[in-house]
């Protein structure tokens, strides 16, 4: 992580968090993809993901699954 990159902290509803983790477990990183480095903590019933970078899965996956759509939206908002 260089000096200009700050960790991103996402506060997610449980259903999004579980889909996110499931998606990351299924997707193998490929060249050109960002990678989620993070730790997952519970905060008053909400799940929090602290990440330096967020995975950008292949567009085919993003277009074909609800998790992919959620990741796309998160990516637009949080991926620099």
mmCIF file of C-alpha atoms in Angstrom:
data_model
loop_
_atom_site.group_PDB
_atom_site.id
_atom_site.type_symbol
_atom_site.label_atom_id
_atom_site.label_comp_id
_atom_site.label_asym_id
_atom_site.label_seq_id
_atom_site.Cartn_x
_atom_site.Cartn_y
_atom_site.Cartn_z
ATOM 1 C CA UNK A 1 0.000 0.000 0.000
ATOM 2 C CA UNK A 2 1.543 3.282 -1.005
ATOM 3 C CA UNK A 3 1.208 6.569 0.854
ATOM 4 C CA UNK A 4 -1.820 7.761 -1.110
ATOM 5 C CA UNK A 5 -3.895 4.605 -0.575
ATOM 6 C CA UNK A 6 -5.958 4.468 2.583
ATOM 7 C CA UNK A 7 -7.750 1.330 3.778
ATOM 8 C CA UNK A 8 -11.425 1.304 2.870
ATOM 9 C CA UNK A 9 -13.902 0.428 5.594
ATOM 10 C CA UNK A 10 -17.257 -0.922 4.499
ATOM 11 C CA UNK A 11 -20.211 -1.402 6.816
ATOM 12 C CA UNK A 12 -22.406 -4.078 5.288
ATOM 13 C CA UNK A 13 -25.753 -5.706 6.063
ATOM 14 C CA UNK A 14 -25.307 -9.377 7.005
ATOM 15 C CA UNK A 15 -26.802 -10.701 3.757
ATOM 16 C CA UNK A 16 -24.394 -8.630 1.651
ATOM 17 C CA UNK A 17 -21.473 -9.593 3.868
ATOM 18 C CA UNK A 18 -22.200 -13.309 3.549
ATOM 19 C CA UNK A 19 -22.595 -13.048 -0.240
ATOM 20 C CA UNK A 20 -19.368 -11.078 -0.439
ATOM 21 C CA UNK A 21 -17.406 -13.686 1.491
ATOM 22 C CA UNK A 22 -18.961 -16.519 -0.536
ATOM 23 C CA UNK A 23 -18.087 -14.746 -3.776
ATOM 24 C CA UNK A 24 -14.482 -14.145 -2.712
ATOM 25 C CA UNK A 25 -14.121 -17.802 -1.746
ATOM 26 C CA UNK A 26 -15.326 -18.919 -5.195
ATOM 27 C CA UNK A 27 -13.426 -16.449 -7.373
ATOM 28 C CA UNK A 28 -9.787 -17.096 -8.084
ATOM 29 C CA UNK A 29 -7.739 -13.906 -8.534
ATOM 30 C CA UNK A 30 -6.707 -13.217 -12.095
ATOM 31 C CA UNK A 31 -4.286 -10.760 -13.607
ATOM 32 C CA UNK A 32 -5.778 -7.304 -13.722
ATOM 33 C CA UNK A 33 -8.096 -7.862 -10.779
ATOM 34 C CA UNK A 34 -7.851 -5.832 -7.627
ATOM 35 C CA UNK A 35 -7.657 -8.011 -4.519
ATOM 36 C CA UNK A 36 -9.497 -7.673 -1.235
ATOM 37 C CA UNK A 37 -7.035 -7.672 1.640
ATOM 38 C CA UNK A 38 -8.992 -7.359 4.786
ATOM 39 C CA UNK A 39 -10.210 -8.477 8.125
ATOM 40 C CA UNK A 40 -13.834 -8.975 8.987
ATOM 41 C CA UNK A 41 -15.218 -7.727 12.256
ATOM 42 C CA UNK A 42 -18.664 -7.530 13.805
ATOM 43 C CA UNK A 43 -19.828 -4.119 14.971
ATOM 44 C CA UNK A 44 -23.169 -3.956 16.786
ATOM 45 C CA UNK A 45 -24.775 -6.567 14.558
ATOM 46 C CA UNK A 46 -23.325 -5.175 11.322
ATOM 47 C CA UNK A 47 -20.380 -6.714 9.530
ATOM 48 C CA UNK A 48 -17.460 -4.485 8.708
ATOM 49 C CA UNK A 49 -14.860 -5.158 6.043
ATOM 50 C CA UNK A 50 -11.583 -3.280 6.284
ATOM 51 C CA UNK A 51 -9.947 -3.467 2.888
ATOM 52 C CA UNK A 52 -6.947 -1.984 1.162
ATOM 53 C CA UNK A 53 -8.186 -3.012 -2.259
ATOM 54 C CA UNK A 54 -11.435 -4.510 -3.492
ATOM 55 C CA UNK A 55 -11.692 -7.385 -5.935
ATOM 56 C CA UNK A 56 -12.959 -6.608 -9.393
ATOM 57 C CA UNK A 57 -14.248 -9.957 -10.706
ATOM 58 C CA UNK A 58 -14.554 -10.744 -14.432
ATOM 59 C CA UNK A 59 -17.368 -8.784 -16.092
ATOM 60 C CA UNK A 60 -19.154 -12.023 -17.028
ATOM 61 C CA UNK A 61 -19.553 -12.817 -13.333
ATOM 62 C CA UNK A 62 -20.630 -9.281 -12.496
ATOM 63 C CA UNK A 63 -23.380 -9.302 -15.095
ATOM 64 C CA UNK A 64 -24.801 -12.710 -14.215
ATOM 65 C CA UNK A 65 -25.200 -12.762 -10.430
ATOM 66 C CA UNK A 66 -26.855 -10.662 -7.757
ATOM 67 C CA UNK A 67 -23.634 -10.768 -5.766
ATOM 68 C CA UNK A 68 -21.815 -9.505 -8.829
ATOM 69 C CA UNK A 69 -24.248 -6.624 -9.161
ATOM 70 C CA UNK A 70 -23.714 -5.742 -5.479
ATOM 71 C CA UNK A 71 -19.945 -5.917 -5.960
ATOM 72 C CA UNK A 72 -20.198 -3.703 -9.028
ATOM 73 C CA UNK A 73 -22.097 -1.066 -7.051
ATOM 74 C CA UNK A 74 -19.611 -1.300 -4.179
ATOM 75 C CA UNK A 75 -16.769 -1.047 -6.645
ATOM 76 C CA UNK A 76 -18.177 2.117 -8.186
ATOM 77 C CA UNK A 77 -18.492 3.658 -4.752
ATOM 78 C CA UNK A 78 -15.298 2.493 -3.059
ATOM 79 C CA UNK A 79 -12.715 1.318 -5.589
ATOM 80 C CA UNK A 80 -10.306 4.078 -6.519
#
